[in-house]
Short mmCIF file of C-alpha atoms in Angstrom, two decimals:
data_model
loop_
_atom_site.label_atom_id
_atom_site.label_comp_id
_atom_site.label_asym_id
_atom_site.label_seq_id
_atom_site.Cartn_x
_atom_site.Cartn_y
_atom_site.Cartn_z
CA MET X 1 42.93 -7.87 23.17
CA THR X 2 46.45 -8.46 22.06
CA GLU X 3 49.81 -7.80 23.78
CA HIS X 4 50.12 -5.01 21.24
CA GLU X 5 47.06 -3.29 22.35
CA SER X 6 47.38 -3.77 25.64
CA SER X 7 51.00 -2.39 25.56
CA ALA X 8 50.02 0.72 23.61
CA THR X 9 51.28 4.50 24.44
CA ARG X 10 48.04 6.50 25.19
CA THR X 11 47.73 9.81 23.46
CA ALA X 12 45.30 12.28 24.62
CA PRO X 13 43.66 14.36 22.03
CA LEU X 14 44.98 17.77 21.09
CA ALA X 15 43.59 20.98 19.71
CA GLY X 16 44.30 22.20 16.46
CA GLN X 17 46.48 25.02 15.99
CA THR X 18 45.05 28.09 14.01
CA VAL X 19 47.52 29.00 11.22
CA ARG X 20 47.16 31.59 8.80
CA HIS X 21 48.75 31.69 5.11
CA GLY X 22 50.58 34.10 3.35
CA THR X 23 47.52 34.51 1.29
CA GLY X 24 45.18 35.32 3.74
CA VAL X 25 43.51 31.88 4.05
CA ASN X 26 43.09 30.21 7.88
CA SER X 27 43.26 26.63 8.50
CA ASN X 28 43.00 24.53 11.47
CA ARG X 29 46.07 22.55 11.62
CA ALA X 30 46.16 19.12 13.43
CA PHE X 31 50.17 18.86 13.08
CA PRO X 32 52.49 19.68 13.09
CA THR X 33 51.91 22.59 15.80
CA GLU X 34 53.42 23.91 19.09
CA ALA X 35 51.59 21.19 20.84
CA HIS X 36 52.84 18.25 18.57
CA PRO X 37 55.42 19.77 16.90
CA GLN X 38 56.73 16.64 14.99
CA HIS X 39 55.57 15.43 12.08
CA LEU X 40 54.07 11.89 12.25
CA ASP X 41 55.47 9.65 9.43
CA PRO X 42 54.88 8.87 6.35
CA PHE X 43 52.57 12.16 6.85
CA VAL X 44 54.22 15.81 6.49
CA LEU X 45 50.90 17.97 7.65
CA PHE X 46 47.42 17.97 8.15
CA GLU X 47 44.68 20.55 8.11
CA ARG X 48 41.39 21.80 7.74
CA PHE X 49 41.21 24.93 5.31
CA TYR X 50 38.87 27.56 5.08
CA ILE X 51 38.98 29.83 2.22
CA GLU X 52 36.62 33.04 2.01
CA PRO X 53 35.03 33.90 -1.39
CA ASP X 54 37.92 36.91 -1.84
CA GLN X 55 40.55 34.27 -1.06
CA GLY X 56 42.62 31.75 -2.84
CA PHE X 57 46.22 30.18 -3.10
CA PRO X 58 47.44 31.69 -6.45
CA MET X 59 49.72 29.46 -9.02
CA HIS X 60 52.52 28.22 -6.42
CA PRO X 61 54.99 25.39 -6.59
CA HIS X 62 55.64 22.10 -4.71
CA ARG X 63 57.72 19.14 -4.88
CA GLY X 64 58.69 15.60 -2.84
CA PHE X 65 55.21 14.71 -1.57
CA GLU X 66 51.74 13.69 -2.39
CA ILE X 67 48.69 16.09 -1.48
CA VAL X 68 45.16 14.25 -0.61
CA SER X 69 42.38 17.08 -0.94
CA TYR X 70 39.22 15.95 0.32
CA MET X 71 36.09 18.85 0.42
CA ILE X 72 33.80 19.54 3.30
CA GLU X 73 31.89 22.08 2.07
CA GLY X 74 31.32 24.42 -0.88
CA GLY X 75 33.42 24.05 -4.14
CA MET X 76 37.38 24.36 -4.74
CA ASP X 77 38.49 25.37 -8.18
CA HIS X 78 41.87 23.27 -9.05
CA GLU X 79 44.47 24.20 -11.89
CA ASP X 80 47.92 22.97 -12.23
CA SER X 81 50.86 23.05 -14.49
CA LEU X 82 49.65 19.35 -16.06
CA GLY X 83 46.79 21.42 -17.83
CA VAL X 84 44.25 19.75 -15.47
CA THR X 85 41.33 22.21 -14.44
CA ASN X 86 38.85 20.86 -11.96
CA THR X 87 36.33 21.99 -9.37
CA ALA X 88 35.74 19.84 -6.04
CA ARG X 89 32.63 19.67 -4.42
CA GLU X 90 31.34 18.27 -1.30
CA ASN X 91 32.90 14.84 -0.45
CA GLU X 92 34.86 14.67 -3.54
CA ALA X 93 38.28 14.41 -3.49
CA MET X 94 41.54 15.04 -5.50
CA HIS X 95 45.23 13.51 -4.94
CA ILE X 96 48.02 15.18 -6.52
CA THR X 97 51.69 13.67 -6.60
CA THR X 98 54.13 16.49 -6.65
CA GLY X 99 57.21 13.94 -7.25
CA GLY X 100 60.24 16.55 -9.03
CA GLY X 101 57.77 19.58 -9.29
CA ILE X 102 54.14 20.93 -10.08
CA ARG X 103 52.71 24.36 -9.95
CA HIS X 104 48.75 24.73 -8.87
CA SER X 105 46.14 27.09 -7.68
CA GLU X 106 43.23 26.50 -5.59
CA PHE X 107 40.21 28.76 -5.23
CA PRO X 108 36.74 28.65 -3.72
CA ALA X 109 33.70 28.27 -6.65
CA ASP X 110 30.78 29.73 -7.35
CA GLY X 111 31.64 33.21 -5.41
CA ALA X 112 31.31 31.35 -2.19
CA GLY X 113 33.69 30.24 0.32
CA CYS X 114 34.60 26.71 1.06
CA ASN X 115 36.35 24.23 3.58
CA GLY X 116 38.28 21.02 3.15
CA LEU X 117 40.88 18.87 4.43
CA GLN X 118 44.43 18.33 3.26
CA LEU X 119 46.94 15.82 3.94
CA TRP X 120 50.18 15.93 2.39
CA VAL X 121 52.10 12.27 2.51
CA ASN X 122 55.95 12.29 2.08
CA LEU X 123 57.46 10.37 -0.98
CA PRO X 124 60.24 8.20 0.06
CA ARG X 125 63.98 9.52 -0.75
CA GLU X 126 63.94 7.10 -4.05
CA GLU X 127 60.60 8.46 -5.64
CA LYS X 128 61.26 12.46 -4.81
CA GLU X 129 61.59 13.47 -8.31
CA MET X 130 59.14 11.31 -10.20
CA ASP X 131 57.05 12.56 -12.60
CA PRO X 132 53.90 14.42 -11.18
CA ASP X 133 50.28 13.31 -11.67
CA TYR X 134 46.95 14.15 -10.92
CA SER X 135 43.36 12.24 -10.29
CA ASP X 136 40.30 12.99 -8.65
CA ALA X 137 36.99 11.13 -7.33
CA GLY X 138 33.40 12.18 -6.85
CA PRO X 139 31.55 10.56 -3.86
CA ASP X 140 29.64 8.12 -6.08
CA GLU X 141 33.29 6.74 -7.00
CA LEU X 142 34.14 6.02 -3.08
CA PRO X 143 33.03 2.89 -1.58
CA THR X 144 30.85 3.68 1.41
CA GLN X 145 29.83 0.74 4.16
CA ASP X 146 26.95 1.07 6.35
CA LEU X 147 27.88 -0.57 9.80
CA ASP X 148 25.82 -0.94 12.97
CA GLY X 149 27.08 2.56 14.35
CA ALA X 150 28.56 4.18 11.49
CA THR X 151 28.36 4.90 7.65
CA VAL X 152 32.27 4.74 6.37
CA THR X 153 33.48 5.90 3.60
CA THR X 154 36.78 4.99 1.86
CA VAL X 155 38.74 7.91 0.16
CA VAL X 156 41.72 6.38 -0.37
CA GLY X 157 42.25 2.59 0.10
CA ASP X 158 40.46 -0.73 -0.81
CA GLY X 159 37.70 0.18 -3.38
CA SER X 160 38.57 3.45 -4.07
CA PRO X 161 39.78 5.23 -7.36
CA LEU X 162 42.64 7.31 -5.51
CA SER X 163 46.21 5.51 -4.90
CA THR X 164 48.92 6.90 -3.29
CA HIS X 165 52.73 5.97 -3.86
CA THR X 166 52.40 5.47 -0.02
CA PRO X 167 50.86 2.71 1.24
CA LEU X 168 47.42 4.10 3.31
CA GLU X 169 43.83 4.27 4.18
CA TYR X 170 42.03 7.41 4.17
CA LEU X 171 38.65 6.80 5.98
CA ASP X 172 35.46 9.50 6.63
CA ALA X 173 33.39 7.80 9.20
CA GLU X 174 29.85 9.09 10.42
CA VAL X 175 29.62 7.81 13.86
CA THR X 176 25.99 7.50 15.33
CA ASP X 177 26.66 5.11 17.99
CA SER X 178 30.28 3.57 18.02
CA TRP X 179 32.66 2.46 15.33
CA ARG X 180 36.25 0.65 15.65
CA TRP X 181 39.04 1.59 13.70
CA GLU X 182 41.71 -1.08 12.77
CA LEU X 183 44.67 -0.05 11.86
CA PRO X 184 47.56 -2.19 10.03
CA ASP X 185 50.27 -3.73 12.16
CA GLU X 186 53.20 -0.85 12.49
CA TRP X 187 51.44 1.53 10.72
CA THR X 188 51.12 5.21 11.91
CA GLY X 189 48.05 7.25 12.06
CA PHE X 190 45.53 10.16 13.43
CA LEU X 191 41.93 10.70 13.84
CA TYR X 192 40.68 14.26 13.38
CA VAL X 193 37.14 15.40 14.44
CA VAL X 194 35.27 17.06 11.56
CA ASP X 195 32.13 17.74 13.38
CA GLY X 196 30.31 16.29 16.60
CA ALA X 197 32.08 14.94 19.83
CA GLY X 198 32.53 11.95 21.74
CA THR X 199 34.97 9.70 22.98
CA VAL X 200 38.24 7.74 22.02
CA ASP X 201 39.80 4.40 23.54
CA VAL X 202 43.12 3.76 22.39
CA GLY X 203 43.87 -0.14 22.15
CA GLY X 204 40.25 -1.17 23.01
CA THR X 205 41.04 -1.71 26.17
CA ALA X 206 37.31 -1.10 27.41
CA THR X 207 38.85 0.00 30.87
CA GLY X 208 37.00 3.18 31.35
CA SER X 209 39.83 5.37 30.12
CA ALA X 210 38.66 6.93 27.10
CA ASP X 211 39.17 10.05 26.40
CA ALA X 212 36.76 13.09 25.23
CA ILE X 213 37.60 14.24 21.75
CA ALA X 214 35.55 16.99 19.91
CA GLU X 215 35.66 18.87 16.47
CA GLY X 216 38.94 20.33 15.52
CA GLU X 217 40.88 18.07 18.06
CA VAL X 218 43.33 15.29 16.87
CA LEU X 219 44.80 12.06 18.24
CA PRO X 220 47.65 11.02 17.08
CA VAL X 221 48.20 7.14 16.56
CA THR X 222 51.59 5.49 16.71
CA ASP X 223 51.65 2.32 18.57
CA ALA X 224 48.22 0.96 18.61
CA GLU X 225 45.86 -1.44 16.35
CA SER X 226 42.53 -0.07 17.01
CA VAL X 227 40.77 2.59 18.48
CA ASP X 228 37.02 2.69 19.95
CA VAL X 229 35.46 6.06 18.73
CA ALA X 230 31.70 6.66 20.55
CA ALA X 231 29.68 9.39 19.29
CA GLU X 232 27.96 11.80 21.70
CA GLY X 233 25.21 12.43 19.67
CA SER X 234 26.65 12.39 16.45
CA LEU X 235 30.50 12.41 15.14
CA ARG X 236 32.35 12.55 12.19
CA ALA X 237 35.83 12.01 11.71
CA VAL X 238 38.48 11.45 9.50
CA ALA X 239 40.78 8.28 10.35
CA VAL X 240 44.17 8.18 8.24
CA SER X 241 46.66 5.68 8.42
CA GLY X 242 49.93 4.80 6.68
CA ARG X 243 53.11 2.96 6.45
CA PRO X 244 56.22 4.82 7.72
CA HIS X 245 59.20 5.03 5.59
CA GLY X 246 61.50 5.30 8.28
CA GLU X 247 63.39 8.32 6.86
CA PRO X 248 63.67 12.14 8.41
CA ILE X 249 61.11 14.33 7.05
CA ARG X 250 62.47 17.56 5.73
CA GLN X 251 59.82 20.23 5.00
CA GLN X 252 61.01 23.89 3.80
CA GLY X 253 57.86 25.59 2.91
CA PRO X 254 55.97 23.95 -0.01
CA PHE X 255 58.75 21.69 -0.39
CA VAL X 256 59.45 18.06 0.84
CA LEU X 257 63.38 17.44 0.26
#
């Protein structure tokens, strides 16, 4: 255990907050919420969205950040002002750089509901007006590693065809026993439980001070190099970390200024 790990600030897992969007879509938002009102530089927000068959997001604008959408169940139809149309299904990911401005729509596919995860990543000040772009990747393109106690898929990061302008790593971990999540030094991150329950031990102290965590809860990590995750039966979580910009995050609705 390093000195940095032993002095890491402990943060207990927090319950997500239900957010109802103006279009009628419900989300479980990890942050920012009343319990965790601040952004998590370089991350603007993270939530799990649930779209019913008769709901969705009509064409709307964004600018100033990047979006990573990762589907959990069902399919979601995407269309944007770049002329891109795509349907993302279970374990497929889409990446959008909104840059100086893009418009897009999101609706459930095939007349059925869907749910997935959406992450907003701030762009540094000097890249706010860059050209928008789009990319996507299916599950067969995302590298997966089988470990002793977990199966880990890299959604964004080493080996993934998806890359972001802000250095980050986005992992999807199916934990059947235990798994140690390693974060690069001085990066900020969070772990969000998609399904199941277990415990998390920040800093890997193995002192019996692990905290319980369950579906819909998030663990912000701002001062640690590792988190030990143990499953109770099974646990699926996404673990996301990125290099902070050290700049204020100014969100105004669909724009990050």
